[in-house]
Coordinates of C-alpha atoms and ligand atoms in Angstrom, one line a residue:
X1 CA -26.6 9.7 -4.2
X2 CA -23.7 7.6 -5.5
X3 CA -20.2 8.8 -4.7
X4 CA -17.0 7.2 -6.0
X5 CA -14.1 7.7 -3.6
X6 CA -10.7 7.4 -5.4
X7 CA -7.9 6.7 -3.0
X8 CA -4.7 4.8 -2.6
X9 CA -5.5 3.1 0.8
X10 CA -8.4 2.2 2.9
X11 CA -8.6 0.4 6.3
X12 CA -8.7 -2.5 6.8
X13 CA -7.5 -3.5 3.3
X14 CA -4.4 -1.5 3.1
X15 CA -3.1 1.2 5.5
X16 CA 0.0 3.3 6.0
X17 CA -1.6 6.2 7.8
X18 CA -4.6 8.2 8.7
X19 CA -5.8 8.5 5.1
X20 CA -6.7 4.8 5.2
X21 CA -8.7 5.2 8.4
X22 CA -10.7 8.0 6.8
X23 CA -11.4 6.4 3.4
X24 CA -12.3 3.1 5.1
X25 CA -14.7 4.8 7.6
X26 CA -16.5 7.2 5.2
X27 CA -18.7 4.7 3.4
X28 CA -20.3 3.5 6.6
X29 CA -20.5 7.0 8.0
X30 CA -22.1 8.4 4.9
X31 CA -24.7 5.7 4.4
X32 CA -27.1 7.0 7.0
X33 CA -27.0 10.4 5.2
X34 CA -28.3 8.8 2.0
X35 CA -24.8 8.6 0.3
X36 CA -23.8 5.3 -1.2
X37 CA -20.0 5.4 -1.4
X38 CA -17.9 3.0 -3.5
X39 CA -14.2 3.1 -3.0
X40 CA -11.8 2.7 -6.0
X41 CA -8.5 1.3 -4.9
X42 CA -5.4 0.1 -6.7
X43 CA -5.2 -3.7 -7.0
X44 CA -2.2 -4.3 -4.7
X45 CA -1.3 -7.9 -4.2
X46 CA -2.5 -8.0 -0.5
X47 CA -5.9 -6.6 -1.5
X48 CA -6.5 -9.1 -4.3
X49 CA -5.3 -12.0 -2.2
X50 CA -7.7 -11.0 0.7
X51 CA -10.8 -10.8 -1.5
X52 CA -12.5 -13.3 -3.7
X53 CA -15.3 -13.4 -6.1
X54 CA -14.5 -10.2 -8.0
X55 CA -16.7 -9.5 -11.1
X56 CA -15.3 -7.7 -14.1
X57 CA -16.9 -4.3 -14.6
X58 CA -14.6 -3.2 -17.4
X59 CA -11.5 -4.3 -19.3
X60 CA -8.8 -2.1 -20.6
X61 CA -6.5 -3.2 -23.4
X62 CA -4.4 -0.1 -22.8
X63 CA -4.6 2.0 -19.7
X64 CA -1.5 4.2 -19.5
X65 CA 0.3 1.5 -21.5
X66 CA -0.7 -1.6 -19.6
X67 CA -3.6 -4.1 -19.5
X68 CA -6.1 -3.6 -16.7
X69 CA -9.5 -4.5 -15.4
X70 CA -12.0 -2.9 -13.1
X71 CA -13.2 -5.5 -10.6
X72 CA -16.2 -5.1 -8.3
X73 CA -16.3 -7.0 -5.0
X74 CA -19.4 -7.8 -3.1
X75 CA -17.6 -9.3 -0.1
X76 CA -15.4 -6.3 0.8
X77 CA -15.7 -4.4 4.0
X78 CA -17.3 -1.5 2.0
X79 CA -18.6 -1.3 -1.6
X80 CA -15.3 -1.6 -3.6
X81 CA -14.0 -1.4 -7.1
X82 CA -10.4 -2.5 -7.6
X83 CA -8.1 -1.4 -10.5
X84 CA -6.5 -4.7 -11.3
X85 CA -3.3 -3.8 -13.3
X86 CA -0.6 -6.3 -12.3
X87 CA 2.1 -4.3 -14.2
X88 CA 1.4 -1.3 -12.0
X89 CA 0.3 -2.7 -8.6
X90 CA 1.1 -6.4 -8.5
X91 CA 4.6 -6.3 -6.8
X92 CA 6.1 -6.9 -3.4
X93 CA 6.7 -3.9 -1.2
X94 CA 4.6 -1.0 0.0
X95 CA 1.9 0.9 -1.8
X96 CA 4.2 3.7 -2.7
X97 CA 7.7 2.2 -2.6
X98 CA 9.9 -0.8 -2.0
X99 CA 10.7 -2.3 1.4
X100 CA 13.7 0.0 1.7
X101 CA 11.3 3.0 1.5
X102 CA 12.4 4.1 -2.0
X103 CA 9.4 5.4 -4.1
X104 CA 8.4 3.3 -7.1
X105 CA 9.9 5.1 -10.1
X106 CA 6.6 4.7 -12.0
X107 CA 4.3 6.2 -9.3
X108 CA 3.3 8.8 -11.8
X109 CA 1.9 6.1 -14.1
X110 CA 0.4 4.1 -11.3
X111 CA -1.6 6.9 -9.9
X112 CA -2.4 8.6 -13.2
X113 CA -3.9 5.2 -14.1
X114 CA -6.0 5.2 -10.9
X115 CA -7.2 8.7 -11.7
X116 CA -8.0 7.9 -15.2
X117 CA -10.0 4.8 -14.2
X118 CA -11.9 7.0 -11.7
X119 CA -12.7 9.5 -14.4
X120 CA -13.8 6.7 -16.8
X121 CA -16.2 5.4 -14.2
X122 CA -17.6 8.9 -13.7
X123 CA -18.0 9.0 -17.5
X124 CA -20.0 5.8 -17.5
X125 CA -17.5 3.3 -18.8
X126 CA -19.1 0.5 -16.8
X127 CA -22.8 0.0 -17.5
X128 CA -23.4 -1.5 -14.0
X129 CA -22.0 1.5 -12.1
X130 CA -21.9 5.2 -12.5
X131 CA -21.5 7.7 -9.7
X132 CA -23.2 11.1 -9.3
X133 CA -20.0 12.6 -7.9
X134 CA -16.3 11.8 -7.6
X135 CA -14.4 12.3 -4.4
X136 CA -10.6 12.2 -4.9
X137 CA -8.3 11.8 -1.9
X138 CA -4.7 13.2 -1.8
X139 CA -2.4 13.4 -4.8
X140 CA -2.8 9.7 -5.6
X141 CA -6.5 10.3 -6.4
X142 CA -6.1 13.9 -7.6
X143 CA -5.7 13.2 -11.3
X144 CA -9.3 11.9 -11.5
X145 CA -10.8 15.5 -11.4
X146 CA -8.2 16.6 -13.9
X147 CA -9.1 13.8 -16.4
X148 CA -12.8 14.6 -15.8
X149 CA -12.2 18.3 -16.6
X150 CA -10.2 17.6 -19.7
X151 CA -12.7 15.2 -21.1
X152 CA -15.4 17.7 -20.7
X153 CA -17.3 15.7 -18.0
X154 CA -19.7 17.8 -15.9
X155 CA -20.1 15.4 -13.0
X156 CA -19.0 17.3 -9.9
X157 CA -15.8 16.4 -8.1
X158 CA -14.2 17.0 -4.7
X159 CA -10.6 16.7 -3.8
X160 CA -9.6 16.2 -0.1
X161 CA -6.1 17.2 1.0
X162 CA -5.1 14.9 3.9
X163 CA -1.5 16.3 3.9
X164 CA -0.4 19.0 1.5
X165 CA 3.3 18.0 2.0
X166 CA 2.7 15.1 -0.3
X167 CA 2.1 16.5 -3.7
X168 CA 2.9 13.9 -6.3
X169 CA 5.4 16.0 -8.3
X170 CA 7.0 14.5 -11.3
X171 CA 9.3 15.5 -14.2
X172 CA 7.8 17.3 -17.1
X173 CA 8.8 14.4 -19.3
X174 CA 6.0 12.3 -17.9
X175 CA 3.4 14.7 -19.3
X176 CA 3.5 13.2 -22.8
X177 CA 2.4 9.8 -21.4
X178 CA -0.5 11.2 -19.4
X179 CA -2.8 11.3 -22.4
X180 CA -4.0 14.9 -21.8
X181 CA -4.4 17.7 -24.3
X182 CA -1.2 19.7 -24.8
X183 CA -3.0 22.7 -23.4
X184 CA -3.2 21.0 -20.0
X185 CA 0.5 21.6 -19.5
X186 CA -0.1 25.1 -18.3
X187 CA -0.3 27.0 -15.0
X188 CA -4.1 26.6 -15.1
X189 CA -3.7 22.8 -15.7
X190 CA -1.3 20.2 -14.4
X191 CA 2.0 22.1 -14.8
X192 CA 3.7 22.8 -11.5
X193 CA 7.0 24.6 -11.1
X194 CA 8.1 23.4 -14.5
X195 CA 7.1 19.8 -13.9
X196 CA 3.8 17.9 -13.4
X197 CA 1.9 18.2 -10.1
X198 CA -0.8 15.7 -9.4
X199 CA -2.2 17.4 -6.3
X200 CA -1.9 20.7 -8.0
X201 CA -3.9 19.4 -10.9
X202 CA -6.7 18.2 -8.6
X203 CA -6.8 21.4 -6.6
X204 CA -7.2 23.3 -9.8
X205 CA -9.8 21.2 -11.5
X206 CA -12.1 19.8 -8.7
X207 CA -15.3 21.7 -8.0
X208 CA -14.6 21.8 -4.2
X209 CA -11.5 21.4 -2.0
X210 CA -11.7 20.0 1.5
X211 CA -9.1 19.4 4.0
X212 CA -9.3 17.6 7.3
X213 CA -9.6 20.4 9.9
X214 CA -10.7 24.0 9.8
X215 CA -7.4 25.3 11.3
X216 CA -5.4 23.4 8.6
X217 CA -7.7 24.8 5.9
X218 CA -6.7 28.3 7.1
X219 CA -3.0 27.4 7.6
X220 CA -2.5 26.1 4.0
X221 CA -3.1 29.5 2.7
X222 CA 0.2 30.5 4.4
X223 CA 3.6 29.8 2.8
X224 CA 4.9 27.9 5.9
X225 CA 2.1 25.3 5.6
X226 CA 1.0 25.6 1.9
X227 CA 4.4 24.3 0.7
X228 CA 4.1 26.0 -2.7
X229 CA 0.4 25.5 -3.1
X230 CA -0.7 28.5 -0.9
X231 CA -1.3 30.7 -3.9
X232 CA -3.7 28.2 -5.5
X233 CA -5.4 27.6 -2.2
X234 CA -6.0 31.3 -1.7
X235 CA -7.2 31.8 -5.3
X236 CA -9.8 29.1 -4.6
X237 CA -10.5 30.1 -1.1
X238 CA -14.3 30.3 -1.7
X239 CA -14.2 26.6 -2.6
X240 CA -12.0 25.4 0.3
X241 CA -13.4 24.1 3.6
X242 CA -12.1 22.2 6.6
X243 CA -14.1 19.1 7.8
X244 CA -12.5 17.5 10.8
X245 CA -12.0 13.7 10.6
X246 CA -14.1 11.4 12.7
X247 CA -12.9 8.1 14.1
X248 CA -14.4 4.7 13.8
X249 CA -16.0 4.3 17.2
X250 CA -16.5 0.6 16.8
X251 CA -12.9 -0.2 16.0
X252 CA -11.8 2.2 18.6
X253 CA -13.9 1.5 21.7
X254 CA -12.1 0.8 25.0
X255 CA -15.2 -1.0 26.2
X256 CA -14.9 -3.7 23.6
X257 CA -11.4 -3.4 22.0
X258 CA -10.1 -6.9 21.6
X259 CA -6.4 -5.7 21.7
X260 CA -6.7 -4.5 25.3
X261 CA -5.9 -6.8 28.2
X262 CA -8.7 -5.1 30.2
X263 CA -11.7 -3.3 28.7
X264 CA -13.1 -0.2 30.5
X265 CA -15.3 2.8 30.4
X266 CA -15.1 6.3 31.9
X267 CA -16.7 4.8 35.0
X268 CA -14.1 2.0 35.3
X269 CA -10.9 3.9 34.5
X270 CA -9.0 1.9 37.2
X271 CA -9.0 -1.1 34.9
X272 CA -6.5 0.8 32.7
X273 CA -3.9 -0.3 35.2
X274 CA -3.9 -3.8 33.7
X275 CA -3.2 -2.4 30.2
X276 CA -0.4 -0.2 31.6
X277 CA 1.2 -3.3 33.2
X278 CA 1.0 -5.1 29.8
X279 CA 2.8 -2.1 28.2
X280 CA 5.4 -2.2 30.9
X281 CA 6.0 -5.8 30.2
X282 CA 6.0 -5.4 26.4
X283 CA 8.5 -2.4 26.5
X284 CA 10.6 -3.7 29.5
X285 CA 9.7 -0.6 31.6
X286 CA 10.2 -0.5 35.3
X287 CA 6.9 0.2 37.1
X288 CA 7.0 3.7 38.6
X289 CA 4.9 6.5 40.1
X290 CA 5.3 9.0 37.3
X291 CA 3.2 9.2 34.2
X292 CA 3.7 6.7 31.4
X293 CA 3.9 8.6 28.1
X294 CA 3.4 6.9 24.7
X295 CA 4.0 7.8 21.1
X296 CA 2.3 6.1 18.1
X297 CA 3.7 7.8 15.0
X298 CA 5.6 8.0 11.8
X299 CA 9.1 9.0 13.0
X300 CA 9.5 12.1 10.8
X301 CA 10.3 15.8 11.0
X302 CA 6.6 16.6 10.4
X303 CA 5.8 14.8 13.6
X304 CA 8.4 16.7 15.6
X305 CA 10.1 13.4 16.4
X306 CA 13.6 15.0 16.2
X307 CA 12.6 17.5 18.9
X308 CA 11.1 14.7 21.0
X309 CA 14.4 12.7 20.7
X310 CA 16.2 15.8 22.1
X311 CA 13.7 16.2 24.9
X312 CA 13.9 12.6 26.2
X313 CA 16.6 13.4 28.8
X314 CA 14.3 16.1 30.3
X315 CA 11.3 13.7 30.2
X316 CA 13.3 11.0 32.1
X317 CA 14.9 13.6 34.5
X318 CA 11.4 14.8 35.4
X319 CA 10.3 11.3 36.3
X320 CA 8.4 10.4 33.1
X321 CA 8.6 7.1 31.2
X322 CA 8.0 6.6 27.5
X323 CA 6.8 3.7 25.4
X324 CA 7.3 4.6 21.7
X325 CA 5.9 2.7 18.7
X326 CA 6.8 4.0 15.2
X327 CA 8.9 3.7 12.1
X328 CA 10.2 6.2 9.6
X329 CA 13.5 8.1 9.2
X330 CA 16.4 5.7 9.8
X331 CA 18.4 8.3 11.8
X332 CA 15.4 9.0 14.1
X333 CA 14.8 5.3 14.6
X334 CA 18.4 4.9 15.6
X335 CA 18.1 7.9 18.0
X336 CA 15.2 6.4 19.8
X337 CA 16.8 3.0 20.0
X338 CA 19.9 4.6 21.5
X339 CA 17.8 6.6 24.0
X340 CA 16.2 3.3 25.2
X341 CA 19.6 1.8 25.7
X342 CA 20.7 4.9 27.7
X343 CA 17.6 4.7 29.9
X344 CA 16.7 1.0 30.4
X345 CA 13.4 0.7 32.2
X346 CA 12.5 4.3 31.5
X347 CA 12.3 4.4 27.8
X348 CA 11.0 1.5 25.7
X349 CA 11.0 1.6 21.9
X350 CA 9.4 -0.6 19.3
X351 CA 10.4 0.1 15.7
X352 CA 7.8 -1.1 13.3
X353 CA 4.1 -1.0 12.5
X354 CA 1.8 -2.8 14.9
X355 CA -2.0 -2.2 14.9
X356 CA -2.6 -4.2 18.1
X357 CA 0.1 -2.5 20.1
X358 CA -1.1 0.9 19.0
X359 CA -4.5 0.1 20.7
X360 CA -2.8 -1.2 23.8
X361 CA -0.7 2.0 24.2
X362 CA -3.8 4.1 24.0
X363 CA -5.6 1.9 26.5
X364 CA -2.8 1.9 29.1
X365 CA -0.5 4.9 28.8
X366 CA -1.3 8.0 30.8
X367 CA -0.6 10.5 28.0
X368 CA 0.2 10.5 24.3
X369 CA 2.8 12.9 22.9
X370 CA 2.0 14.5 19.5
X371 CA 4.5 17.3 19.0
X372 CA 3.8 17.8 15.2
X373 CA 5.2 20.8 13.4
X374 CA 2.1 20.6 11.2
X375 CA -0.9 18.2 11.5
X376 CA -3.7 18.3 9.0
X377 CA -6.0 16.5 11.4
X378 CA -4.3 13.8 13.4
X379 CA -6.0 10.7 14.6
X380 CA -3.8 9.5 17.4
X381 CA -4.9 12.4 19.7
X382 CA -8.6 11.5 18.9
X383 CA -7.9 7.9 19.9
X384 CA -6.2 9.2 23.0
X385 CA -9.2 11.3 23.9
X386 CA -11.5 8.3 23.5
X387 CA -9.2 6.0 25.5
X388 CA -8.5 8.3 28.4
X389 CA -4.9 8.7 27.2
X390 CA -4.4 12.5 27.6
X391 CA -3.0 14.1 24.5
X392 CA -0.1 16.5 24.8
X393 CA 0.2 18.2 21.4
X394 CA 1.5 21.2 19.4
X395 CA -1.2 23.9 18.8
X396 CA -1.5 23.4 15.0
X397 CA -4.0 22.1 12.5
X398 CA -6.4 19.5 13.7
X399 CA -4.6 19.2 17.1
X400 CA -5.7 22.8 17.8
X401 CA -9.2 22.0 16.7
X402 CA -9.8 18.9 18.8
X403 CA -8.0 19.4 22.1
X404 CA -9.0 21.9 24.8
X405 CA -5.9 23.0 26.7
X406 CA -5.9 22.4 30.4
X407 CA -5.3 26.0 31.5
X408 CA -6.9 27.0 34.8
X409 CA -10.0 28.5 33.1
X410 CA -10.7 25.4 31.1
X411 CA -10.0 23.2 34.1
X412 CA -12.3 25.1 36.3
X413 CA -15.0 25.2 33.6
X414 CA -14.6 21.4 33.3
X415 CA -13.9 21.5 29.6
X416 CA -10.2 20.8 29.4
X417 CA -9.1 17.6 27.6
X418 CA -5.4 17.8 27.1
X419 CA -2.3 20.0 26.8
X420 CA -1.3 22.3 23.9
X421 CA 1.9 24.1 23.5
X422 CA 3.1 26.6 20.9
X423 CA 6.3 26.2 18.9
X424 CA 7.9 22.8 18.5
X425 CA 11.1 23.2 20.5
X426 CA 12.8 21.3 23.2
X427 CA 12.1 24.1 25.7
X428 CA 8.4 24.3 24.9
X429 CA 7.9 20.5 24.9
X430 CA 9.7 20.2 28.2
X431 CA 7.4 22.9 29.6
X432 CA 4.4 21.0 28.4
X433 CA 5.7 17.8 29.9
X434 CA 6.2 19.7 33.2
X435 CA 2.6 20.8 33.0
X436 CA 1.5 17.1 32.5
X437 CA 3.5 16.1 35.6
X438 CA 1.8 18.8 37.6
X439 CA -1.7 17.6 36.4
X440 CA -0.8 14.0 37.0
X441 CA 0.1 14.8 40.6
X442 CA -3.4 16.1 41.2
X443 CA -5.6 13.0 41.0
X444 CA -8.8 14.9 40.8
X445 CA -7.6 17.1 37.9
X446 CA -6.2 14.1 36.1
X447 CA -9.3 12.1 36.4
X448 CA -11.5 15.0 35.2
X449 CA -9.2 15.5 32.2
X450 CA -9.5 11.9 31.2
X451 CA -13.2 11.7 31.7
X452 CA -13.8 15.0 29.8
X453 CA -11.8 13.6 26.8
X454 CA -13.8 10.4 26.9
X455 CA -17.0 12.3 26.8
X456 CA -16.1 14.1 23.5
X457 CA -17.9 12.9 20.4
X458 CA -15.4 12.4 17.6
X459 CA -17.6 9.9 15.8
X460 CA -18.2 10.5 12.2
X461 CA -21.9 11.6 12.6
X462 CA -21.2 15.4 12.5
X463 CA -18.5 15.4 9.9
X464 CA -20.3 12.9 7.6
X465 CA -23.3 15.3 7.6
X466 CA -21.0 18.0 6.4
X467 CA -19.6 15.9 3.6
X468 CA -23.2 14.9 2.6
X469 CA -24.2 18.6 2.6
X470 CA -21.3 19.5 0.4
X471 CA -22.0 16.6 -2.0
X472 CA -25.7 17.7 -2.2
X473 CA -24.8 21.3 -2.9
X474 CA -22.5 20.3 -5.8
X475 CA -24.9 17.8 -7.3
X476 CA -27.6 20.5 -7.2
X477 CA -25.3 22.9 -9.0
X478 CA -24.7 20.4 -11.8
X479 CA -28.1 18.6 -12.0
Ligands
LIG1 P1 -0.5 10.3 9.6 O1 -1.6 9.9 8.7 O2 0.1 11.7 9.3 O3 0.6 9.3 9.8 P2 -2.5 10.3 11.7 O4 -2.4 10.7 13.2 O5 -3.6 11.0 10.9 O6 -1.1 10.6 11.1 O7 -2.8 8.8 11.5 C1 -1.9 7.8 11.9 C2 -2.6 6.5 12.0 O8 -1.6 5.5 11.8 C3 -3.3 6.2 13.3 O9 -4.3 5.3 13.1 C4 -2.1 5.6 14.1 O10 -2.7 4.8 15.2 C5 -1.5 4.7 13.0 N1 -0.1 4.5 13.3 C6 1.0 5.3 13.1 N2 2.2 4.7 13.3 C7 1.8 3.4 13.7 C8 2.6 2.3 14.1 N3 3.9 2.3 14.1 N4 1.9 1.1 14.4 C9 0.6 1.1 14.3 N5 -0.2 2.1 14.0 C10 0.4 3.3 13.7

């Protein structure tokens, strides 16, 4: 079966978050299940510069008002088609906005074009390639199923919600340029609270909806988590399912990870000390007896980083240290930098994005803090589990589905893998940190926790099977 994945990022070509890890890993994970996945990505400058030898699959003289080409690459990390449209994607800055973090004003046109190109491929615009099913990721890919529906195409489609907080909402004025029938501007089409909603359009028109953990699939039916889309999610409940993300166990393997100073396995955990020393040097931390916590995160409200910033005094007072890597809200960045200045040797902060350092932190810190207010799946806790870096996380979404809390019953049953707490507040996070300190002071308990986490299988094999089964069922429904 041939599946076209329509997405705005895919590791290792372009990444701003977990979406890229998932889209980049799925083609390899699905191949053993008989699914041949081709990824359709926008032709951002860095992608086109990294690849060579693209062959033209199709030329547009006018795609949403610009010239464009569909290029297929044989030398990419996975089967890849790129939408080369320099007027839309060939600019300096990030995939969604400029270097100052301001969204590109024409994002509606950029990602409508991506969706349109996906739908055109599904319709057979390129002789050399036509998928049996289209899989759209997040709002940036979500217009593809809408274009398919409004052009009467009966090839099945899936939309995956990686984070329902990002919805691709635009002014009603853009509708006229979307090249859709007038009837599509309706509650059962792309209209959303008086404007246009790309994710809403995809959720309405795709044959199936998935999200990235079972708990998040349930949560988004609730107003707190659904963020305006809960009604639609509930109306389509029979077509919604949660499939937890896997991780790339080759890229993320402490036994071979080239970013670590010392490689190790569950049997050689002592070697992590060398990585911890490297972190201490990198973050100017004073070696100490207490646990070394780390954070690898976008610095945002979603991730509970404001609550963590408030809790740092408690963390330090209790004897913890922290190495934080992240970027995001300017005020939060400043708060963490100020905390590091107040607590030299105890708190180290690196503002920015650094793939190598993110691996080292997982390979050397004792615990990773993930106090998210909501978390569709979360990957950093999965990397933590695999690396013996004990996750300390809020009980929500994928965090609740992938971590087993170290309560006495779970500890005595030998199944505990981390610490979960309810309600993202300073008091609750402080209590969770106190529990970590207690566990850390009991070497047998701590070793068991780390080993149990490392034994968990978060590879793609199970979840890829679920995607393959879903694809099969949809293709059978539309032979
Ligand atoms: P989200 O996609 O919501 O940001 P996830 O936990 O699903 O959160 O995925 C985040 C991904 O981005 C992980 O692979 C994590 O290691 C990586 N990441 C986040 N911040 C940074 C950073 N500052 N430097 C390097 N990697 C980061």
